[in-house]
Amino acid sequence: MLAPRALRSLLCVLSCAWWPHTGAASRLKSAALPIQSEREPLPSKGLTGCSFGGRFYSLEDTWHPDLGEPFGVMHCVQCYCESQKSRRGKVFGKVNCRNIKQDCPDPDCDDPVLLPGHCCKSCPQGLGDRKQTDSALDSFEYFHEKGKQKEGDLHKSYNDRSYLSSEDVGPGESRTDFVAVLTGVTGSWLPSSSAVARVRFVLTRNSLAFSITYQKMGRPSKIVFLDSDGTTAFEYRVPRGQSDMICGVWKNMAKPLLRQLQSEQMRISMTTSTSRREEVEGKIIKHRALFAETFSSILTSEEENSGMGGIAMLTLSDSENNLHFILILQGLIKHKGKDSLLVPIRVQLVYRQHILREIRANITSHDPDFAEVLTDLNSRELFWLSRGQLEITVATEGPDTRQISGFITGRKSCDTIQSVMSSGDALTPGKTGGVGSAVFSLHDNGTLDYQVQVAGLSSDVVGLSIELKPRRRNKRSVLYDLTPEYSKATGQAVGSWSRLEARHIHMLLQNELFINVATVHSQEGELRGLIKALPYSGLEAPRHELPIPLAGHFISPPVKTGASGHAWVSVDKQCHLHYEIVVAGLSRADDISMNAHLHGLAEIGEMDDSSTSHRRLLTGFYGSQAQGVLKDISPELLQHLAQGTAFIQVSTKMNPGGEIRGRVHVPNNCESGMKADTDELEFDDVFQMDPEELKKDPHTCFFENQHHAHGSRWTPNYDKCSSCSCQKRTVICDPVICPVLSCSKTIQPDDKCCPVCDEKREPRDMKAPERVEEHPEGCYFEGDQKMHAPGTTWHPFVPPFGYIKCAVCTCKGSTGEVHCEKVMCPALTCSQPVRRNPSDCCKECPDEDRTPAGMEHSDMMQADGPRHCKFGKNYYQNSDSWHPWVPLVGEMKCINCWCDHGVTKCQRKQCPIITCSNITRTDGSCCPECVDDRDDDDLMLKAPEKRRTSRH
């Protein structure tokens, strides 16, 4: 794993100059990372604050730095965004971090314990008193700490690797959740409305996806995002439809607007176009309860034109039947004074007008949010919760009573609940080449619709079930058996699960359930997959339908792989292809290593492998997902899509000829090809070539005093033997790798990096007869977007991977076609061959096992030797290991780091599972211990020694 971005920020705080709006971590990137785009001076507009670990903090914010896995949150380090002024009076932020352990008070007991998530030790007897403190605060902290509980699952005796995956957050992406409560606008020319809407946002990179639910208003026609000045920043026209859910994406947000969003200075407005025009508006805020939320409710009023409303975010405890909730209220308190007013409220849990629970508390007019926990829900209450029949009401007490209420249902969003089942993720991992795919839909009444398909299995299906995460090997916990609905003829199971308990809904929406496929030859399961939400992307892909299964079984000849996947594909009215691909089960060098990502290429083409003329590269991607839109599609490929003779294929470094594949059938009326879209394409080409327009594009790269469009490729001026590409403001340059030529005479063209065969000096019997009818222009290769001379060979260049050494492409002069073949590695005589560089295709024998002939052979396809690693200010050679040193914390002896061919990987020491209730951690120990086990040893220690060793 590369050093986490937050760790690099912390390493830089004490030694690097701080500048606003740019990550300090960029100065510590090693040479092995992509070359960063040369940035022009940023405008002075925007917000002031601090960037730390890829996040933006407002002035005076404080936080504990989260260094990511395996380091975690540094609870004894507190960072502060301090306001500074430059000589010209400009305000900017500077990060100051300090160790707060020295501020810990001395506990008044002999055996203080260190609780999880704390820096200071405390007395055990104080634990009981803590439960009696402000329950609202405890409930709120529960949401924050809930996501950390999966860290204990790293020690496993079974597979379920998908549960451990770090790819939920996305490949190299940071995800931030926001929420907004929209209520009737007061003081405008429109009458106030009783309508209430709730918007859930997910920010990934510079794209903001939003899911909107609303009540007591007609279908909105327009959604407007407003910046800090009240100016329209983005407008979304709502398509017509009958659904009560609105889904959309704001793509390519400008950086100043991203900073406003992060600092909660943006608002969102939604209006209808009906005869009775309504408008609701609200502020976009962050809320750390969002990722733990599994149930929700929109709270509305029965009063006409009330202008008030709210939302409730709820979740169940993982082990107890406690219902935690947080209320965000708008307009419930009528108080416009500057002084804060204390208002008593009454919160009730109601079933068919019968009050089940009631809580009385006080809220303030300036901060009307409220958090609490309802403990020990009984079986009836849990049943009503699962069926969407419980209602939560909030009312003020006093002469002017105001009340809002709403029914509690499972959390709603535009995300798709789905699963890819693979043999690589089975409890006993295998490589069968089979695939399973599933799509789910959760209704308000607790019913779960499912569509499941399997293909390429080694034997007949004997079991299909939804399961919990097993606690022991071969101890599966089956929740629901789908086998009766499975049809052997179609390989599908379609039906509904109408008896979901509240706990099951909670686990489903927390990505904690699995689907398992058992076969005759694999009774415990040949395929397995984690059921999880796929974030909404905004593409026109039919996610409500079963996707296209992708499997090694569909490759010709079949590939025995543990990987599988599925894809949604559609063609719109403009004959553009929309695609989304999800993969799972790919082999990893180290399952716990956080840099274990898929290196894959996705392409689409016709089923006939003998021709590559209609094969198109879709994308190169890391992680488990790929998506995009393909515009310039040939008429032949569109015809193959309509006939069902096209395919989608994902290739990897291990299988460059294809790891998994699936047949694609998309009916369309695009026989005329792209003629109707020619004008648009020509306009796009002109637009990209305009330098002034390129400067406005946030994805443009600035390199060697020139702007380059996103996706473009070029040869840099400083070295003709390099090839660069622009990937969203990041320039990636790779050295050109020249292939081995089979001819005896070569020449070196002045404008080329690699030598070519000198055909004039070749013996006549070596010349190919088809050279007489060579294509005059050569071949155009989509990967590097260059023309290649007839007969030339090269390694394909595919951004962002660079040159793929495991393939060699040749330009066929007679037809102008590009033919690519997998590199055939030579047979080795040694017992333990090694791959000298991660990018090398073929393994070699170690130096001591090499023969003199092998030493003389100069393999031009191999890169240089192993690279060193940079961690902080230190350099380490390949295979070196060390304990990382973190500022303000010191040496972290519980974490081991090592250098793996230029990539730093770190892993926390694996601790055994302990089952006792009283847990503590002694100084200098990496793993927690049971207090009971240490009692005998403690009796042998003297009291002064005991106090001295426990107070730090």
PDB file of N, CA and C in Angstrom, residues 543-625:
ATOM      1  N   ARG A 543     -30.478  -0.651 -15.033  1.00  0.00           N
ATOM      2  CA  ARG A 543     -30.074  -1.385 -13.827  1.00  0.00           C
ATOM      3  C   ARG A 543     -31.189  -2.228 -13.220  1.00  0.00           C
ATOM      4  N   HIS A 544     -32.439  -1.933 -13.579  1.00  0.00           N
ATOM      5  CA  HIS A 544     -33.542  -2.723 -13.016  1.00  0.00           C
ATOM      6  C   HIS A 544     -33.616  -4.105 -13.653  1.00  0.00           C
ATOM      7  N   GLU A 545     -32.910  -4.292 -14.764  1.00  0.00           N
ATOM      8  CA  GLU A 545     -32.890  -5.583 -15.437  1.00  0.00           C
ATOM      9  C   GLU A 545     -31.645  -6.371 -15.041  1.00  0.00           C
ATOM     10  N   LEU A 546     -31.706  -7.689 -15.284  1.00  0.00           N
ATOM     11  CA  LEU A 546     -30.532  -8.515 -15.037  1.00  0.00           C
ATOM     12  C   LEU A 546     -29.410  -8.087 -15.975  1.00  0.00           C
ATOM     13  N   PRO A 547     -28.200  -7.917 -15.453  1.00  0.00           N
ATOM     14  CA  PRO A 547     -27.090  -7.497 -16.315  1.00  0.00           C
ATOM     15  C   PRO A 547     -26.556  -8.656 -17.147  1.00  0.00           C
ATOM     16  N   ILE A 548     -25.596  -8.340 -17.998  1.00  0.00           N
ATOM     17  CA  ILE A 548     -24.939  -9.346 -18.836  1.00  0.00           C
ATOM     18  C   ILE A 548     -23.883 -10.052 -17.995  1.00  0.00           C
ATOM     19  N   PRO A 549     -23.938 -11.377 -17.847  1.00  0.00           N
ATOM     20  CA  PRO A 549     -22.909 -12.071 -17.047  1.00  0.00           C
ATOM     21  C   PRO A 549     -21.591 -12.144 -17.809  1.00  0.00           C
ATOM     22  N   LEU A 550     -20.501 -11.943 -17.088  1.00  0.00           N
ATOM     23  CA  LEU A 550     -19.154 -12.014 -17.662  1.00  0.00           C
ATOM     24  C   LEU A 550     -18.396 -13.135 -16.959  1.00  0.00           C
ATOM     25  N   ALA A 551     -17.872 -14.080 -17.722  1.00  0.00           N
ATOM     26  CA  ALA A 551     -17.222 -15.245 -17.105  1.00  0.00           C
ATOM     27  C   ALA A 551     -16.103 -15.741 -17.994  1.00  0.00           C
ATOM     28  N   GLY A 552     -15.130 -16.406 -17.368  1.00  0.00           N
ATOM     29  CA  GLY A 552     -14.079 -17.068 -18.126  1.00  0.00           C
ATOM     30  C   GLY A 552     -14.620 -18.215 -18.958  1.00  0.00           C
ATOM     31  N   HIS A 553     -15.786 -18.739 -18.562  1.00  0.00           N
ATOM     32  CA  HIS A 553     -16.418 -19.837 -19.291  1.00  0.00           C
ATOM     33  C   HIS A 553     -16.773 -19.420 -20.711  1.00  0.00           C
ATOM     34  N   PHE A 554     -17.017 -18.125 -20.927  1.00  0.00           N
ATOM     35  CA  PHE A 554     -17.444 -17.640 -22.238  1.00  0.00           C
ATOM     36  C   PHE A 554     -16.265 -17.284 -23.146  1.00  0.00           C
ATOM     37  N   ILE A 555     -15.036 -17.354 -22.616  1.00  0.00           N
ATOM     38  CA  ILE A 555     -13.854 -17.145 -23.458  1.00  0.00           C
ATOM     39  C   ILE A 555     -13.621 -18.406 -24.294  1.00  0.00           C
ATOM     40  N   SER A 556     -13.083 -18.245 -25.475  1.00  0.00           N
ATOM     41  CA  SER A 556     -12.770 -19.397 -26.322  1.00  0.00           C
ATOM     42  C   SER A 556     -11.257 -19.463 -26.561  1.00  0.00           C
ATOM     43  N   PRO A 557     -10.567 -20.524 -26.055  1.00  0.00           N
ATOM     44  CA  PRO A 557     -11.085 -21.598 -25.193  1.00  0.00           C
ATOM     45  C   PRO A 557     -11.368 -21.075 -23.784  1.00  0.00           C
ATOM     46  N   PRO A 558     -12.213 -21.775 -23.002  1.00  0.00           N
ATOM     47  CA  PRO A 558     -12.583 -21.288 -21.671  1.00  0.00           C
ATOM     48  C   PRO A 558     -11.378 -21.071 -20.764  1.00  0.00           C
ATOM     49  N   VAL A 559     -11.467 -20.033 -19.939  1.00  0.00           N
ATOM     50  CA  VAL A 559     -10.403 -19.692 -18.990  1.00  0.00           C
ATOM     51  C   VAL A 559     -10.861 -20.094 -17.589  1.00  0.00           C
ATOM     52  N   LYS A 560     -10.085 -20.916 -16.917  1.00  0.00           N
ATOM     53  CA  LYS A 560     -10.381 -21.305 -15.542  1.00  0.00           C
ATOM     54  C   LYS A 560      -9.881 -20.190 -14.619  1.00  0.00           C
ATOM     55  N   THR A 561     -10.777 -19.320 -14.247  1.00  0.00           N
ATOM     56  CA  THR A 561     -10.424 -18.155 -13.437  1.00  0.00           C
ATOM     57  C   THR A 561     -11.372 -18.051 -12.251  1.00  0.00           C
ATOM     58  N   GLY A 562     -10.892 -17.432 -11.197  1.00  0.00           N
ATOM     59  CA  GLY A 562     -11.748 -17.163 -10.040  1.00  0.00           C
ATOM     60  C   GLY A 562     -12.528 -15.877 -10.176  1.00  0.00           C
ATOM     61  N   ALA A 563     -12.316 -15.146 -11.274  1.00  0.00           N
ATOM     62  CA  ALA A 563     -12.973 -13.860 -11.482  1.00  0.00           C
ATOM     63  C   ALA A 563     -14.291 -14.042 -12.223  1.00  0.00           C
ATOM     64  N   SER A 564     -15.173 -13.076 -12.032  1.00  0.00           N
ATOM     65  CA  SER A 564     -16.417 -12.997 -12.793  1.00  0.00           C
ATOM     66  C   SER A 564     -16.902 -11.561 -12.717  1.00  0.00           C
ATOM     67  N   GLY A 565     -17.972 -11.278 -13.427  1.00  0.00           N
ATOM     68  CA  GLY A 565     -18.484  -9.907 -13.429  1.00  0.00           C
ATOM     69  C   GLY A 565     -19.829  -9.838 -14.118  1.00  0.00           C
ATOM     70  N   HIS A 566     -20.373  -8.643 -14.147  1.00  0.00           N
ATOM     71  CA  HIS A 566     -21.567  -8.400 -14.955  1.00  0.00           C
ATOM     72  C   HIS A 566     -21.541  -6.965 -15.466  1.00  0.00           C
ATOM     73  N   ALA A 567     -22.366  -6.701 -16.472  1.00  0.00           N
ATOM     74  CA  ALA A 567     -22.350  -5.398 -17.139  1.00  0.00           C
ATOM     75  C   ALA A 567     -23.756  -5.026 -17.583  1.00  0.00           C
ATOM     76  N   TRP A 568     -24.066  -3.749 -17.458  1.00  0.00           N
ATOM     77  CA  TRP A 568     -25.278  -3.184 -18.037  1.00  0.00           C
ATOM     78  C   TRP A 568     -24.876  -2.375 -19.266  1.00  0.00           C
ATOM     79  N   VAL A 569     -25.571  -2.578 -20.369  1.00  0.00           N
ATOM     80  CA  VAL A 569     -25.244  -1.903 -21.619  1.00  0.00           C
ATOM     81  C   VAL A 569     -26.535  -1.414 -22.258  1.00  0.00           C
ATOM     82  N   SER A 570     -26.506  -0.191 -22.805  1.00  0.00           N
ATOM     83  CA  SER A 570     -27.658   0.351 -23.523  1.00  0.00           C
ATOM     84  C   SER A 570     -27.160   1.277 -24.621  1.00  0.00           C
ATOM     85  N   VAL A 571     -28.009   1.509 -25.626  1.00  0.00           N
ATOM     86  CA  VAL A 571     -27.726   2.442 -26.715  1.00  0.00           C
ATOM     87  C   VAL A 571     -28.822   3.495 -26.714  1.00  0.00           C
ATOM     88  N   ASP A 572     -28.443   4.782 -26.631  1.00  0.00           N
ATOM     89  CA  ASP A 572     -29.434   5.849 -26.553  1.00  0.00           C
ATOM     90  C   ASP A 572     -29.859   6.302 -27.950  1.00  0.00           C
ATOM     91  N   LYS A 573     -30.671   7.354 -28.003  1.00  0.00           N
ATOM     92  CA  LYS A 573     -31.204   7.846 -29.273  1.00  0.00           C
ATOM     93  C   LYS A 573     -30.117   8.409 -30.178  1.00  0.00           C
ATOM     94  N   GLN A 574     -29.023   8.861 -29.588  1.00  0.00           N
ATOM     95  CA  GLN A 574     -27.920   9.390 -30.392  1.00  0.00           C
ATOM     96  C   GLN A 574     -26.939   8.290 -30.815  1.00  0.00           C
ATOM     97  N   CYS A 575     -27.322   7.039 -30.577  1.00  0.00           N
ATOM     98  CA  CYS A 575     -26.481   5.886 -30.917  1.00  0.00           C
ATOM     99  C   CYS A 575     -25.186   5.883 -30.111  1.00  0.00           C
ATOM    100  N   HIS A 576     -25.248   6.389 -28.893  1.00  0.00           N
ATOM    101  CA  HIS A 576     -24.116   6.321 -27.977  1.00  0.00           C
ATOM    102  C   HIS A 576     -24.301   5.111 -27.070  1.00  0.00           C
ATOM    103  N   LEU A 577     -23.211   4.439 -26.788  1.00  0.00           N
ATOM    104  CA  LEU A 577     -23.250   3.236 -25.961  1.00  0.00           C
ATOM    105  C   LEU A 577     -22.942   3.602 -24.509  1.00  0.00           C
ATOM    106  N   HIS A 578     -23.847   3.281 -23.586  1.00  0.00           N
ATOM    107  CA  HIS A 578     -23.643   3.478 -22.152  1.00  0.00           C
ATOM    108  C   HIS A 578     -23.330   2.115 -21.535  1.00  0.00           C
ATOM    109  N   TYR A 579     -22.301   2.065 -20.715  1.00  0.00           N
ATOM    110  CA  TYR A 579     -21.928   0.781 -20.127  1.00  0.00           C
ATOM    111  C   TYR A 579     -21.481   0.970 -18.674  1.00  0.00           C
ATOM    112  N   GLU A 580     -21.766  -0.030 -17.870  1.00  0.00           N
ATOM    113  CA  GLU A 580     -21.283  -0.129 -16.491  1.00  0.00           C
ATOM    114  C   GLU A 580     -20.835  -1.576 -16.269  1.00  0.00           C
ATOM    115  N   ILE A 581     -19.630  -1.747 -15.772  1.00  0.00           N
ATOM    116  CA  ILE A 581     -19.046  -3.066 -15.565  1.00  0.00           C
ATOM    117  C   ILE A 581     -18.646  -3.209 -14.103  1.00  0.00           C
ATOM    118  N   VAL A 582     -18.985  -4.339 -13.493  1.00  0.00           N
ATOM    119  CA  VAL A 582     -18.587  -4.660 -12.118  1.00  0.00           C
ATOM    120  C   VAL A 582     -17.917  -6.028 -12.143  1.00  0.00           C
ATOM    121  N   VAL A 583     -16.755  -6.142 -11.512  1.00  0.00           N
ATOM    122  CA  VAL A 583     -16.027  -7.403 -11.482  1.00  0.00           C
ATOM    123  C   VAL A 583     -15.743  -7.800 -10.034  1.00  0.00           C
ATOM    124  N   ALA A 584     -15.478  -9.073  -9.826  1.00  0.00           N
ATOM    125  CA  ALA A 584     -15.168  -9.592  -8.484  1.00  0.00           C
ATOM    126  C   ALA A 584     -14.337 -10.849  -8.630  1.00  0.00           C
ATOM    127  N   GLY A 585     -13.651 -11.212  -7.540  1.00  0.00           N
ATOM    128  CA  GLY A 585     -12.953 -12.485  -7.469  1.00  0.00           C
ATOM    129  C   GLY A 585     -11.618 -12.547  -8.155  1.00  0.00           C
ATOM    130  N   LEU A 586     -11.066 -11.420  -8.574  1.00  0.00           N
ATOM    131  CA  LEU A 586      -9.764 -11.469  -9.213  1.00  0.00           C
ATOM    132  C   LEU A 586      -8.695 -11.806  -8.192  1.00  0.00           C
ATOM    133  N   SER A 587      -7.703 -12.574  -8.597  1.00  0.00           N
ATOM    134  CA  SER A 587      -6.655 -13.004  -7.677  1.00  0.00           C
ATOM    135  C   SER A 587      -5.837 -11.810  -7.242  1.00  0.00           C
ATOM    136  N   ARG A 588      -5.413 -11.816  -5.995  1.00  0.00           N
ATOM    137  CA  ARG A 588      -4.603 -10.750  -5.424  1.00  0.00           C
ATOM    138  C   ARG A 588      -3.330 -11.368  -4.857  1.00  0.00           C
ATOM    139  N   ALA A 589      -2.240 -10.626  -4.915  1.00  0.00           N
ATOM    140  CA  ALA A 589      -0.987 -11.120  -4.343  1.00  0.00           C
ATOM    141  C   ALA A 589      -1.100 -11.233  -2.834  1.00  0.00           C
ATOM    142  N   ASP A 590      -1.853 -10.321  -2.232  1.00  0.00           N
ATOM    143  CA  ASP A 590      -2.027 -10.344  -0.776  1.00  0.00           C
ATOM    144  C   ASP A 590      -3.411  -9.794  -0.487  1.00  0.00           C
ATOM    145  N   ASP A 591      -4.304 -10.642   0.046  1.00  0.00           N
ATOM    146  CA  ASP A 591      -5.687 -10.223   0.220  1.00  0.00           C
ATOM    147  C   ASP A 591      -5.840  -9.041   1.153  1.00  0.00           C
ATOM    148  N   ILE A 592      -4.930  -8.894   2.140  1.00  0.00           N
ATOM    149  CA  ILE A 592      -5.078  -7.820   3.118  1.00  0.00           C
ATOM    150  C   ILE A 592      -4.366  -6.557   2.649  1.00  0.00           C
ATOM    151  N   SER A 593      -3.458  -6.692   1.712  1.00  0.00           N
ATOM    152  CA  SER A 593      -2.735  -5.527   1.215  1.00  0.00           C
ATOM    153  C   SER A 593      -3.703  -4.552   0.557  1.00  0.00           C
ATOM    154  N   MET A 594      -3.609  -3.297   0.938  1.00  0.00           N
ATOM    155  CA  MET A 594      -4.589  -2.325   0.499  1.00  0.00           C
ATOM    156  C   MET A 594      -4.356  -1.833  -0.925  1.00  0.00           C
ATOM    157  N   ASN A 595      -3.251  -2.238  -1.554  1.00  0.00           N
ATOM    158  CA  ASN A 595      -3.039  -1.812  -2.920  1.00  0.00           C
ATOM    159  C   ASN A 595      -3.381  -2.922  -3.910  1.00  0.00           C
ATOM    160  N   ALA A 596      -4.139  -3.916  -3.451  1.00  0.00           N
ATOM    161  CA  ALA A 596      -4.525  -5.020  -4.326  1.00  0.00           C
ATOM    162  C   ALA A 596      -5.737  -4.610  -5.135  1.00  0.00           C
ATOM    163  N   HIS A 597      -5.494  -4.081  -6.315  1.00  0.00           N
ATOM    164  CA  HIS A 597      -6.577  -3.647  -7.187  1.00  0.00           C
ATOM    165  C   HIS A 597      -6.519  -4.415  -8.495  1.00  0.00           C
ATOM    166  N   LEU A 598      -7.628  -4.424  -9.164  1.00  0.00           N
ATOM    167  CA  LEU A 598      -7.687  -4.998 -10.497  1.00  0.00           C
ATOM    168  C   LEU A 598      -6.968  -4.088 -11.490  1.00  0.00           C
ATOM    169  N   HIS A 599      -6.128  -4.649 -12.306  1.00  0.00           N
ATOM    170  CA  HIS A 599      -5.549  -3.938 -13.444  1.00  0.00           C
ATOM    171  C   HIS A 599      -6.236  -4.523 -14.667  1.00  0.00           C
ATOM    172  N   GLY A 600      -7.236  -3.879 -15.170  1.00  0.00           N
ATOM    173  CA  GLY A 600      -8.041  -4.491 -16.216  1.00  0.00           C
ATOM    174  C   GLY A 600      -8.248  -3.597 -17.408  1.00  0.00           C
ATOM    175  N   LEU A 601      -8.536  -4.215 -18.527  1.00  0.00           N
ATOM    176  CA  LEU A 601      -8.896  -3.516 -19.744  1.00  0.00           C
ATOM    177  C   LEU A 601     -10.240  -4.062 -20.192  1.00  0.00           C
ATOM    178  N   ALA A 602     -11.134  -3.190 -20.559  1.00  0.00           N
ATOM    179  CA  ALA A 602     -12.441  -3.626 -21.040  1.00  0.00           C
ATOM    180  C   ALA A 602     -12.575  -3.236 -22.495  1.00  0.00           C
ATOM    181  N   GLU A 603     -13.106  -4.146 -23.283  1.00  0.00           N
ATOM    182  CA  GLU A 603     -13.281  -3.854 -24.694  1.00  0.00           C
ATOM    183  C   GLU A 603     -14.586  -4.459 -25.163  1.00  0.00           C
ATOM    184  N   ILE A 604     -15.050  -3.995 -26.306  1.00  0.00           N
ATOM    185  CA  ILE A 604     -16.285  -4.495 -26.884  1.00  0.00           C
ATOM    186  C   ILE A 604     -16.009  -4.813 -28.343  1.00  0.00           C
ATOM    187  N   GLY A 605     -16.612  -5.871 -28.843  1.00  0.00           N
ATOM    188  CA  GLY A 605     -16.365  -6.251 -30.224  1.00  0.00           C
ATOM    189  C   GLY A 605     -17.334  -7.312 -30.668  1.00  0.00           C
ATOM    190  N   GLU A 606     -17.092  -7.884 -31.843  1.00  0.00           N
ATOM    191  CA  GLU A 606     -17.950  -8.930 -32.368  1.00  0.00           C
ATOM    192  C   GLU A 606     -17.426 -10.292 -31.928  1.00  0.00           C
ATOM    193  N   MET A 607     -18.281 -11.290 -31.977  1.00  0.00           N
ATOM    194  CA  MET A 607     -17.930 -12.595 -31.422  1.00  0.00           C
ATOM    195  C   MET A 607     -16.868 -13.323 -32.246  1.00  0.00           C
ATOM    196  N   ASP A 608     -16.702 -12.969 -33.499  1.00  0.00           N
ATOM    197  CA  ASP A 608     -15.726 -13.653 -34.348  1.00  0.00           C
ATOM    198  C   ASP A 608     -14.321 -13.212 -33.978  1.00  0.00           C
ATOM    199  N   ASP A 609     -13.552 -14.085 -33.339  1.00  0.00           N
ATOM    200  CA  ASP A 609     -12.218 -13.716 -32.895  1.00  0.00           C
ATOM    201  C   ASP A 609     -11.215 -13.587 -34.032  1.00  0.00           C
ATOM    202  N   SER A 610     -11.563 -14.068 -35.214  1.00  0.00           N
ATOM    203  CA  SER A 610     -10.603 -14.029 -36.308  1.00  0.00           C
ATOM    204  C   SER A 610     -10.406 -12.625 -36.855  1.00  0.00           C
ATOM    205  N   SER A 611     -11.293 -11.720 -36.536  1.00  0.00           N
ATOM    206  CA  SER A 611     -11.175 -10.345 -37.033  1.00  0.00           C
ATOM    207  C   SER A 611     -11.176  -9.384 -35.872  1.00  0.00           C
ATOM    208  N   THR A 612     -10.322  -8.387 -35.908  1.00  0.00           N
ATOM    209  CA  THR A 612     -10.271  -7.381 -34.856  1.00  0.00           C
ATOM    210  C   THR A 612     -10.672  -6.007 -35.362  1.00  0.00           C
ATOM    211  N   SER A 613     -11.233  -5.942 -36.576  1.00  0.00           N
ATOM    212  CA  SER A 613     -11.530  -4.639 -37.162  1.00  0.00           C
ATOM    213  C   SER A 613     -12.655  -3.927 -36.443  1.00  0.00           C
ATOM    214  N   HIS A 614     -13.541  -4.676 -35.792  1.00  0.00           N
ATOM    215  CA  HIS A 614     -14.688  -4.053 -35.127  1.00  0.00           C
ATOM    216  C   HIS A 614     -14.590  -4.185 -33.616  1.00  0.00           C
ATOM    217  N   ARG A 615     -13.378  -4.271 -33.106  1.00  0.00           N
ATOM    218  CA  ARG A 615     -13.176  -4.363 -31.662  1.00  0.00           C
ATOM    219  C   ARG A 615     -12.762  -2.989 -31.146  1.00  0.00           C
ATOM    220  N   ARG A 616     -13.391  -2.547 -30.066  1.00  0.00           N
ATOM    221  CA  ARG A 616     -13.118  -1.211 -29.539  1.00  0.00           C
ATOM    222  C   ARG A 616     -12.742  -1.293 -28.065  1.00  0.00           C
ATOM    223  N   LEU A 617     -11.718  -0.549 -27.703  1.00  0.00           N
ATOM    224  CA  LEU A 617     -11.341  -0.449 -26.298  1.00  0.00           C
ATOM    225  C   LEU A 617     -12.341   0.442 -25.587  1.00  0.00           C
ATOM    226  N   LEU A 618     -12.952  -0.056 -24.525  1.00  0.00           N
ATOM    227  CA  LEU A 618     -13.876   0.761 -23.741  1.00  0.00           C
ATOM    228  C   LEU A 618     -13.109   1.639 -22.768  1.00  0.00           C
ATOM    229  N   THR A 619     -12.331   1.019 -21.885  1.00  0.00           N
ATOM    230  CA  THR A 619     -11.609   1.807 -20.880  1.00  0.00           C
ATOM    231  C   THR A 619     -10.564   0.942 -20.204  1.00  0.00           C
ATOM    232  N   GLY A 620      -9.567   1.592 -19.654  1.00  0.00           N
ATOM    233  CA  GLY A 620      -8.661   0.936 -18.725  1.00  0.00           C
ATOM    234  C   GLY A 620      -9.031   1.398 -17.334  1.00  0.00           C
ATOM    235  N   PHE A 621      -9.056   0.501 -16.356  1.00  0.00           N
ATOM    236  CA  PHE A 621      -9.565   0.906 -15.044  1.00  0.00           C
ATOM    237  C   PHE A 621      -8.900   0.130 -13.933  1.00  0.00           C
ATOM    238  N   TYR A 622      -8.888   0.759 -12.752  1.00  0.00           N
ATOM    239  CA  TYR A 622      -8.472   0.125 -11.510  1.00  0.00           C
ATOM    240  C   TYR A 622      -9.723  -0.094 -10.663  1.00  0.00           C
ATOM    241  N   GLY A 623      -9.606  -0.966  -9.656  1.00  0.00           N
ATOM    242  CA  GLY A 623     -10.723  -1.165  -8.743  1.00  0.00           C
ATOM    243  C   GLY A 623     -11.633  -2.261  -9.239  1.00  0.00           C
ATOM    244  N   SER A 624     -12.901  -2.177  -8.879  1.00  0.00           N
ATOM    245  CA  SER A 624     -13.848  -3.232  -9.235  1.00  0.00           C
ATOM    246  C   SER A 624     -14.915  -2.750 -10.198  1.00  0.00           C
ATOM    247  N   GLN A 625     -14.869  -1.496 -10.647  1.00  0.00           N
ATOM    248  CA  GLN A 625     -15.924  -0.957 -11.491  1.00  0.00           C
ATOM    249  C   GLN A 625     -15.336  -0.157 -12.640  1.00  0.00           C
TER     250      GLN A 625
END
